[in-house]
Amino acid sequence: MNYDKYLNKNLLQVKPSGIRKFFAIAEEMDNVISLGVGEPDFKTPWHIRQKGIEYLEKGVTRYTANAGLLELRLEIADYYKRRYGVSYDGKTQALVTVGGSEGIDMAIRAVVNPGDEVLVVEPAFVCYKPIVEVCGGVATPIVTKQENEFRLMPEELIAAITDKTKMLILPYPNNPTGGIMTKDDLLNIRDIIIDNDLLVLSDEIYSELTYSEEGHTSIASLDGMQERTIVINGFSKTYSMTGWRLGYALGPELIIKQMTKLHQFAIMSSPTNSQYAAIDALKNGDYDVKKMKQDYDMRRRFTVKGFRDIGLECFEPKGAFYVFPCIKSTGLSSEEFAERLIKAKRVAVVPGNAFGDCGEGFIRVSYCYSIDNIKEAIRRIGEFVEELKNEN
C-alpha cells in the first residue's frame, strides 16, 4: 500500500532530529559517554518532588482547566515580574503547556499561515523550522557568526526581512551555541522589529542559566515589545524537571487565547501533579536554581578550557549548558567527526549541522553531566584529535 499519498506532504519533507540520531547510536554501545542530550544530571529538588507526590497521594489526578491551574498561572506571572520586570495577567496572558516544546508548537501554529515567512536565528534548536514548514510557512534562516559571539546583529536582521515576513524566532540563551543577547543587543534590534511590524517568538527556556553579570533580559521587557512578543519558558532546564513535561507561554491575550484553543483540542490540559509541583518550584526553588547554576558555571569554564587545551577553538558561551567547539582544523565534516568519534572513542556529541547548515564545522557538547564524565570525555576527544593529526 502506498502510504505516501495519504501522509501530510509538508511533514514528509521534514528530516528527523539530528540530535536523536547519535543518542540512539550511543544507547546500542557499551562504555559510551554521551554529551549529546541537553538533559540536566541533577534530580528534581526533593521539595518539588515531594509536592508532586503529595497531590498524587491525595488523589488529585483529574484534569485541570485547559490553560492550567490558575494558581500556577498567577505564580508564573509573578515570577516574570520579579525576575525580568514584565507584568502579565496570569488569568488571560498565560498558558501552561506540555513542556516548552508544545508552547513553541502552539505559538507557531496559532500565527503562521501558508506562505508566511518566519525568520529563524541559526544555529538553532531543531524544532522551529520543521513546525513552520508543516504549517505551510517559509522558514528563513538568519546565520549568526562566531566572531559576533553568535548574537543577532541588526544588519543581519534587516537583510533577512521581506514584505512577507511575519515573525522572528529569537532563541536566547541559545541552544546549541550558548550565545546570549544582552539588553543593549536587544535594544539594537527593537526598532527594526517594530518598524517592520514583526511578531517575536522569544524562546527563553535557558533564561536562568545566564552567566554574565547582567543576567538575562527578556525582549518583552523593552518598551513597545511586550505587545508583539510570545515568550516561551518552562521548568525542564531551570528546575531539572525534564520528565515532568511542563512549560508555559506568556503573551498578548488574543494570541494566548488562540494557543489555548489549539492546546484544548490537542492536549486538554498539562499533567496535574506536575502543575502542583511547579507551583512549589516557583515559590521555593530559587536556592536550588542558584546552586545548580553555580555547578553549571564551573563545568562551563572547565569544558571550554578543556577543548582549548586539546587544540580545538572554542567560543566561551555565556548561557545555557552547551559549548560549540570548532572542528574545522581536523579536516572532517561535523557528521564525520561525530560518527568517527563515537566509534573510536565511545563519546557521543551532536554534529553542528543538526542545528542548521551554518553549524557545519562545529559540534555541540552538553556539559550538564558530571565533571568526571566531562573530564574523561575531553581526554578521549583529545586522543581522537591527536590520532587524526597523525593520519595526515
CSV table of C-alpha atoms in Angstrom, one decimal:
chain,number,residue,atom,x,y,z
A,1,MET,CA,0.0,0.0,0.0
A,2,ASN,CA,1.3,3.4,-0.9
A,3,TYR,CA,1.0,5.4,2.3
A,4,ASP,CA,2.8,8.5,0.8
A,5,LYS,CA,-0.4,9.6,-0.9
A,6,TYR,CA,-2.2,9.7,2.5
A,7,LEU,CA,0.5,11.5,4.5
A,8,ASN,CA,1.0,15.2,5.1
A,9,LYS,CA,3.2,16.3,2.2
A,10,ASN,CA,4.9,19.0,4.3
A,11,LEU,CA,5.6,16.5,7.1
A,12,LEU,CA,7.2,14.1,4.6
A,13,GLN,CA,9.8,16.7,3.7
A,14,VAL,CA,10.9,17.1,7.4
A,15,LYS,CA,14.1,15.3,8.3
A,16,PRO,CA,14.3,13.5,11.7
A,17,SER,CA,16.2,15.3,14.5
A,18,GLY,CA,20.0,15.1,14.2
A,19,ILE,CA,20.2,15.1,18.0
A,20,ARG,CA,18.4,11.9,18.5
A,21,LYS,CA,20.4,10.0,15.8
A,22,PHE,CA,23.5,10.0,17.9
A,23,PHE,CA,21.6,9.4,21.1
A,24,ALA,CA,20.2,6.3,19.6
A,25,ILE,CA,23.6,5.1,18.5
A,26,ALA,CA,25.0,5.6,22.0
A,27,GLU,CA,22.2,3.5,23.5
A,28,GLU,CA,23.4,0.5,21.5
A,29,MET,CA,27.0,0.7,22.5
A,30,ASP,CA,28.9,-0.1,25.8
A,31,ASN,CA,31.1,2.3,27.7
A,32,VAL,CA,29.8,5.4,25.9
A,33,ILE,CA,29.9,8.8,27.5
A,34,SER,CA,27.1,10.8,26.0
A,35,LEU,CA,27.4,14.5,25.9
A,36,GLY,CA,24.7,14.8,23.3
A,37,VAL,CA,21.4,15.4,25.0
A,38,GLY,CA,20.5,18.6,26.9
A,39,GLU,CA,19.1,17.0,30.0
A,40,PRO,CA,20.4,18.0,33.4
A,41,ASP,CA,22.0,15.3,35.5
A,42,PHE,CA,20.5,16.8,38.7
A,43,LYS,CA,17.5,15.2,40.2
A,44,THR,CA,14.4,17.4,40.6
A,45,PRO,CA,14.9,19.0,44.0
A,46,TRP,CA,13.2,16.9,46.8
A,47,HIS,CA,10.7,19.5,47.9
A,48,ILE,CA,9.4,19.8,44.4
A,49,ARG,CA,9.1,16.0,44.0
A,50,GLN,CA,7.5,15.8,47.4
A,51,LYS,CA,4.8,18.3,46.4
A,52,GLY,CA,4.0,16.2,43.3
A,53,ILE,CA,3.9,13.0,45.4
A,54,GLU,CA,1.6,14.7,47.9
A,55,TYR,CA,-1.0,15.5,45.4
A,56,LEU,CA,-0.8,12.0,43.9
A,57,GLU,CA,-1.4,10.6,47.4
A,58,LYS,CA,-4.4,12.9,47.8
A,59,GLY,CA,-5.9,11.5,44.7
A,60,VAL,CA,-5.8,14.9,42.9
A,61,THR,CA,-5.5,13.3,39.5
A,62,ARG,CA,-8.2,14.9,37.4
A,63,TYR,CA,-7.9,17.3,34.5
A,64,THR,CA,-7.2,20.9,35.3
A,65,ALA,CA,-8.5,23.9,33.4
A,66,ASN,CA,-7.3,23.9,29.8
A,67,ALA,CA,-5.0,26.8,30.4
A,68,GLY,CA,-3.6,25.2,33.6
A,69,LEU,CA,-4.2,25.8,37.3
A,70,LEU,CA,-5.0,29.4,37.9
A,71,GLU,CA,-2.7,29.3,41.0
A,72,LEU,CA,0.2,28.2,38.7
A,73,ARG,CA,-0.5,30.8,36.1
A,74,LEU,CA,-0.5,33.5,38.7
A,75,GLU,CA,2.8,32.3,40.1
A,76,ILE,CA,4.3,32.3,36.6
A,77,ALA,CA,3.2,35.9,36.1
A,78,ASP,CA,4.6,36.8,39.4
A,79,TYR,CA,7.9,35.1,38.5
A,80,TYR,CA,8.3,37.0,35.3
A,81,LYS,CA,7.5,40.3,37.1
A,82,ARG,CA,10.1,39.7,39.9
A,83,ARG,CA,12.8,38.1,37.7
A,84,TYR,CA,12.5,40.0,34.4
A,85,GLY,CA,10.4,43.0,35.1
A,86,VAL,CA,7.5,42.1,32.8
A,87,SER,CA,3.9,42.3,34.0
A,88,TYR,CA,1.4,39.7,32.8
A,89,ASP,CA,-2.1,38.9,33.8
A,90,GLY,CA,-1.9,35.2,34.8
A,91,LYS,CA,-5.6,34.7,34.1
A,92,THR,CA,-5.6,35.8,30.4
A,93,GLN,CA,-2.0,36.0,29.3
A,94,ALA,CA,-0.5,32.7,30.4
A,95,LEU,CA,-0.9,29.1,29.1
A,96,VAL,CA,0.6,26.1,30.8
A,97,THR,CA,1.9,23.6,28.2
A,98,VAL,CA,3.4,20.1,28.0
A,99,GLY,CA,7.0,21.3,28.1
A,100,GLY,CA,8.4,24.4,26.3
A,101,SER,CA,8.3,22.4,23.0
A,102,GLU,CA,4.5,22.3,23.0
A,103,GLY,CA,4.4,26.0,23.7
A,104,ILE,CA,6.6,26.6,20.6
A,105,ASP,CA,4.4,24.4,18.5
A,106,MET,CA,1.2,26.2,19.7
A,107,ALA,CA,2.7,29.6,19.1
A,108,ILE,CA,3.8,28.9,15.6
A,109,ARG,CA,0.6,27.2,14.6
A,110,ALA,CA,-1.5,30.0,16.1
A,111,VAL,CA,0.0,32.7,13.9
A,112,VAL,CA,1.6,31.2,10.8
A,113,ASN,CA,-0.5,30.9,7.6
A,114,PRO,CA,0.7,29.2,4.4
A,115,GLY,CA,3.2,31.5,2.7
A,116,ASP,CA,4.1,33.5,5.8
A,117,GLU,CA,7.9,33.9,6.3
A,118,VAL,CA,9.4,33.2,9.7
A,119,LEU,CA,12.9,34.2,10.4
A,120,VAL,CA,14.9,31.6,12.4
A,121,VAL,CA,18.1,32.7,14.1
A,122,GLU,CA,20.6,29.9,13.5
A,123,PRO,CA,22.4,27.8,14.7
A,124,ALA,CA,19.1,27.0,16.5
A,125,PHE,CA,17.3,24.2,18.2
A,126,VAL,CA,15.9,21.7,15.8
A,127,CYS,CA,12.1,22.2,16.1
A,128,TYR,CA,11.5,25.7,14.9
A,129,LYS,CA,12.0,25.2,11.1
A,130,PRO,CA,10.0,21.9,10.8
A,131,ILE,CA,7.0,23.3,12.7
A,132,VAL,CA,6.9,26.4,10.4
A,133,GLU,CA,7.2,24.2,7.3
A,134,VAL,CA,4.4,21.8,8.5
A,135,CYS,CA,2.2,24.9,8.8
A,136,GLY,CA,3.0,25.8,5.2
A,137,GLY,CA,5.1,28.7,6.2
A,138,VAL,CA,8.6,29.5,4.9
A,139,ALA,CA,11.4,29.3,7.5
A,140,THR,CA,14.2,31.7,6.5
A,141,PRO,CA,17.5,31.2,8.4
A,142,ILE,CA,19.5,34.2,9.7
A,143,VAL,CA,23.1,33.0,10.1
A,144,THR,CA,24.9,34.2,13.2
A,145,LYS,CA,28.7,34.1,13.4
A,146,GLN,CA,31.2,33.0,15.9
A,147,GLU,CA,33.1,36.3,15.6
A,148,ASN,CA,30.0,38.1,16.8
A,149,GLU,CA,29.5,35.6,19.7
A,150,PHE,CA,26.6,34.2,17.8
A,151,ARG,CA,24.5,37.3,18.5
A,152,LEU,CA,21.9,38.5,16.1
A,153,MET,CA,23.3,41.7,14.5
A,154,PRO,CA,21.0,44.5,13.3
A,155,GLU,CA,22.3,44.3,9.7
A,156,GLU,CA,21.7,40.6,9.6
A,157,LEU,CA,18.1,41.1,10.6
A,158,ILE,CA,17.5,43.9,8.2
A,159,ALA,CA,18.9,41.9,5.3
A,160,ALA,CA,16.5,39.0,6.0
A,161,ILE,CA,13.2,40.9,6.2
A,162,THR,CA,10.8,40.9,3.2
A,163,ASP,CA,7.3,42.0,2.8
A,164,LYS,CA,6.1,38.5,3.7
A,165,THR,CA,8.0,38.3,7.0
A,166,LYS,CA,5.6,37.8,9.9
A,167,MET,CA,7.7,36.6,12.8
A,168,LEU,CA,11.2,36.4,14.2
A,169,ILE,CA,12.2,33.4,16.3
A,170,LEU,CA,14.7,34.6,18.9
A,171,PRO,CA,16.3,31.7,20.8
A,172,TYR,CA,18.4,33.1,23.5
A,173,PRO,CA,20.2,31.9,25.6
A,174,ASN,CA,21.0,29.8,22.6
A,175,ASN,CA,21.0,26.1,22.0
A,176,PRO,CA,23.4,25.0,20.6
A,177,THR,CA,26.0,27.8,20.9
A,178,GLY,CA,25.4,29.1,24.4
A,179,GLY,CA,25.3,32.6,23.0
A,180,ILE,CA,23.2,35.3,24.7
A,181,MET,CA,21.7,38.7,23.7
A,182,THR,CA,22.4,41.5,26.2
A,183,LYS,CA,19.9,44.3,26.9
A,184,ASP,CA,21.9,46.5,24.5
A,185,ASP,CA,21.9,43.8,21.8
A,186,LEU,CA,18.1,43.6,22.1
A,187,LEU,CA,17.7,47.4,22.0
A,188,ASN,CA,19.7,47.4,18.8
A,189,ILE,CA,17.1,45.2,17.0
A,190,ARG,CA,14.0,46.5,18.8
A,191,ASP,CA,13.2,49.4,16.4
A,192,ILE,CA,13.8,47.2,13.4
A,193,ILE,CA,11.2,44.7,14.7
A,194,ILE,CA,8.7,47.5,15.5
A,195,ASP,CA,9.2,49.3,12.2
A,196,ASN,CA,8.6,46.1,10.2
A,197,ASP,CA,5.6,45.2,12.4
A,198,LEU,CA,7.0,41.7,13.3
A,199,LEU,CA,5.9,39.3,16.0
A,200,VAL,CA,8.7,37.7,18.1
A,201,LEU,CA,8.7,34.2,19.5
A,202,SER,CA,11.2,34.5,22.3
A,203,ASP,CA,12.4,31.1,23.5
A,204,GLU,CA,13.7,31.8,27.0
A,205,ILE,CA,13.9,28.2,28.3
A,206,TYR,CA,17.5,28.7,29.4
A,207,SER,CA,16.9,32.2,30.9
A,208,GLU,CA,18.1,31.3,34.4
A,209,LEU,CA,21.3,29.8,33.0
A,210,THR,CA,22.8,33.1,32.0
A,211,TYR,CA,26.4,33.5,33.4
A,212,SER,CA,27.0,37.2,32.6
A,213,GLU,CA,26.8,39.8,35.4
A,214,GLU,CA,23.9,41.5,33.7
A,215,GLY,CA,21.9,38.2,33.6
A,216,HIS,CA,19.0,37.5,31.3
A,217,THR,CA,16.9,40.3,29.7
A,218,SER,CA,13.6,39.3,28.2
A,219,ILE,CA,12.9,41.2,25.0
A,220,ALA,CA,9.3,41.5,26.2
A,221,SER,CA,10.6,43.9,28.9
A,222,LEU,CA,11.7,46.5,26.3
A,223,ASP,CA,9.3,49.4,25.5
A,224,GLY,CA,6.9,48.5,22.7
A,225,MET,CA,7.8,44.8,22.7
A,226,GLN,CA,5.5,43.1,25.1
A,227,GLU,CA,2.5,43.5,22.9
A,228,ARG,CA,4.3,41.8,20.0
A,229,THR,CA,6.2,39.0,21.9
A,230,ILE,CA,5.2,35.5,22.7
A,231,VAL,CA,7.5,34.2,25.5
A,232,ILE,CA,8.2,30.5,25.8
A,233,ASN,CA,9.7,29.1,29.0
A,234,GLY,CA,9.4,26.1,31.3
A,235,PHE,CA,10.6,24.0,34.2
A,236,SER,CA,12.8,21.4,32.5
A,237,LYS,CA,16.1,23.2,32.4
A,238,THR,CA,15.7,25.6,35.3
A,239,TYR,CA,14.5,23.1,37.9
A,240,SER,CA,15.7,19.9,36.3
A,241,MET,CA,12.2,18.7,35.7
A,242,THR,CA,12.5,17.3,32.1
A,243,GLY,CA,10.3,14.3,32.7
A,244,TRP,CA,7.6,16.2,34.4
A,245,ARG,CA,6.8,17.8,30.9
A,246,LEU,CA,5.8,21.3,31.9
A,247,GLY,CA,6.3,24.6,30.2
A,248,TYR,CA,4.4,27.8,29.6
A,249,ALA,CA,3.7,30.6,27.2
A,250,LEU,CA,3.2,34.3,28.0
A,251,GLY,CA,1.9,36.8,25.5
A,252,PRO,CA,-0.9,39.1,24.3
A,253,GLU,CA,-4.3,37.9,25.4
A,254,LEU,CA,-5.7,37.3,21.9
A,255,ILE,CA,-2.8,35.2,20.9
A,256,ILE,CA,-2.8,33.2,24.1
A,257,LYS,CA,-6.5,32.6,23.6
A,258,GLN,CA,-5.9,31.0,20.2
A,259,MET,CA,-3.0,29.0,21.5
A,260,THR,CA,-5.2,27.7,24.3
A,261,LYS,CA,-7.8,26.7,21.8
A,262,LEU,CA,-5.2,24.5,20.0
A,263,HIS,CA,-4.0,23.2,23.3
A,264,GLN,CA,-7.5,22.3,24.3
A,265,PHE,CA,-8.1,20.2,21.2
A,266,ALA,CA,-4.7,18.6,21.1
A,267,ILE,CA,-3.8,18.1,24.8
A,268,MET,CA,-6.7,19.0,27.0
A,269,SER,CA,-4.5,20.1,29.9
A,270,SER,CA,-1.0,19.6,31.2
A,271,PRO,CA,-0.1,16.9,33.8
A,272,THR,CA,-1.9,17.7,37.0
A,273,ASN,CA,0.6,16.6,39.6
A,274,SER,CA,3.4,18.3,37.6
A,275,GLN,CA,1.5,21.6,37.8
A,276,TYR,CA,1.3,21.4,41.6
A,277,ALA,CA,5.0,20.5,41.8
A,278,ALA,CA,5.7,23.6,39.6
A,279,ILE,CA,3.9,25.9,41.9
A,280,ASP,CA,6.3,24.8,44.7
A,281,ALA,CA,9.3,25.2,42.3
A,282,LEU,CA,8.4,28.8,41.6
A,283,LYS,CA,7.6,29.6,45.3
A,284,ASN,CA,10.5,27.8,46.9
A,285,GLY,CA,13.1,26.9,44.2
A,286,ASP,CA,15.3,30.0,44.0
A,287,TYR,CA,18.0,28.5,46.1
A,288,ASP,CA,18.0,25.2,44.1
A,289,VAL,CA,18.4,27.2,40.9
A,290,LYS,CA,21.3,29.2,42.3
A,291,LYS,CA,23.2,26.1,43.4
A,292,MET,CA,22.6,24.3,40.1
A,293,LYS,CA,23.7,27.4,38.1
A,294,GLN,CA,26.9,27.6,40.2
A,295,ASP,CA,27.7,24.0,39.3
A,296,TYR,CA,27.0,24.5,35.6
A,297,ASP,CA,29.2,27.6,35.6
A,298,MET,CA,32.1,25.6,37.0
A,299,ARG,CA,31.6,22.9,34.3
A,300,ARG,CA,31.2,25.5,31.6
A,301,ARG,CA,34.6,27.0,32.4
A,302,PHE,CA,36.2,23.6,32.7
A,303,THR,CA,34.8,22.4,29.4
A,304,VAL,CA,35.8,25.5,27.4
A,305,LYS,CA,39.4,25.2,28.8
A,306,GLY,CA,39.5,21.5,28.1
A,307,PHE,CA,38.7,21.9,24.4
A,308,ARG,CA,41.1,24.8,24.0
A,309,ASP,CA,43.8,22.7,25.7
A,310,ILE,CA,43.4,19.9,23.2
A,311,GLY,CA,43.7,22.4,20.3
A,312,LEU,CA,40.1,23.0,19.3
A,313,GLU,CA,38.9,26.6,19.0
A,314,CYS,CA,36.0,27.1,21.4
A,315,PHE,CA,33.8,30.2,21.9
A,316,GLU,CA,33.1,30.9,25.5
A,317,PRO,CA,29.3,30.6,26.0
A,318,LYS,CA,27.5,32.9,28.4
A,319,GLY,CA,24.3,30.9,28.6
A,320,ALA,CA,22.5,27.5,28.5
A,321,PHE,CA,24.7,24.4,29.1
A,322,TYR,CA,26.4,23.8,25.8
A,323,VAL,CA,29.7,24.5,24.2
A,324,PHE,CA,30.1,24.7,20.4
A,325,PRO,CA,33.7,23.9,19.6
A,326,CYS,CA,35.0,24.3,16.0
A,327,ILE,CA,36.4,21.1,14.5
A,328,LYS,CA,37.3,22.6,11.1
A,329,SER,CA,41.0,22.1,11.8
A,330,THR,CA,40.6,18.3,11.8
A,331,GLY,CA,39.6,18.3,8.1
A,332,LEU,CA,36.4,16.3,8.9
A,333,SER,CA,32.8,17.4,8.4
A,334,SER,CA,30.7,17.6,11.5
A,335,GLU,CA,28.9,14.3,10.7
A,336,GLU,CA,32.2,12.6,10.0
A,337,PHE,CA,33.8,13.8,13.3
A,338,ALA,CA,30.8,12.7,15.4
A,339,GLU,CA,30.5,9.3,13.7
A,340,ARG,CA,34.2,8.5,13.9
A,341,LEU,CA,34.5,9.8,17.5
A,342,ILE,CA,31.7,7.6,18.8
A,343,LYS,CA,33.1,4.5,17.1
A,344,ALA,CA,36.7,5.1,18.0
A,345,LYS,CA,36.4,6.6,21.5
A,346,ARG,CA,32.8,5.9,22.7
A,347,VAL,CA,32.0,9.6,23.1
A,348,ALA,CA,28.7,10.9,21.7
A,349,VAL,CA,28.4,14.5,20.6
A,350,VAL,CA,26.0,16.2,18.1
A,351,PRO,CA,27.2,17.4,14.7
A,352,GLY,CA,26.7,21.2,14.4
A,353,ASN,CA,24.8,20.9,11.1
A,354,ALA,CA,21.9,19.4,13.0
A,355,PHE,CA,21.2,23.0,14.0
A,356,GLY,CA,21.3,24.5,10.6
A,357,ASP,CA,23.7,24.4,7.6
A,358,CYS,CA,25.7,27.1,9.2
A,359,GLY,CA,26.6,24.7,12.1
A,360,GLU,CA,28.8,22.8,9.7
A,361,GLY,CA,32.4,22.7,11.1
A,362,PHE,CA,31.2,22.6,14.7
A,363,ILE,CA,30.0,20.1,17.3
A,364,ARG,CA,27.6,20.6,20.2
A,365,VAL,CA,28.7,19.3,23.5
A,366,SER,CA,26.5,19.4,26.6
A,367,TYR,CA,28.1,20.0,30.0
A,368,CYS,CA,25.0,19.1,32.0
A,369,TYR,CA,26.8,15.9,33.0
A,370,SER,CA,29.1,15.1,35.9
A,371,ILE,CA,32.5,16.6,35.9
A,372,ASP,CA,34.1,13.2,35.9
A,373,ASN,CA,32.3,12.3,32.7
A,374,ILE,CA,33.3,15.6,31.2
A,375,LYS,CA,36.9,15.1,32.1
A,376,GLU,CA,37.0,11.6,30.6
A,377,ALA,CA,35.2,12.6,27.5
A,378,ILE,CA,37.6,15.5,26.8
A,379,ARG,CA,40.5,13.2,27.4
A,380,ARG,CA,39.1,10.7,24.8
A,381,ILE,CA,38.4,13.5,22.3
A,382,GLY,CA,41.9,14.8,22.8
A,383,GLU,CA,43.3,11.4,21.9
A,384,PHE,CA,41.0,11.3,18.9
A,385,VAL,CA,42.2,14.7,17.7
A,386,GLU,CA,45.9,13.6,18.1
A,387,GLU,CA,45.2,10.4,16.1
A,388,LEU,CA,43.6,12.4,13.3
A,389,LYS,CA,46.8,14.6,13.2
A,390,ASN,CA,48.9,11.5,12.8
A,391,GLU,CA,46.8,10.3,9.9
A,392,ASN,CA,47.8,13.3,7.9
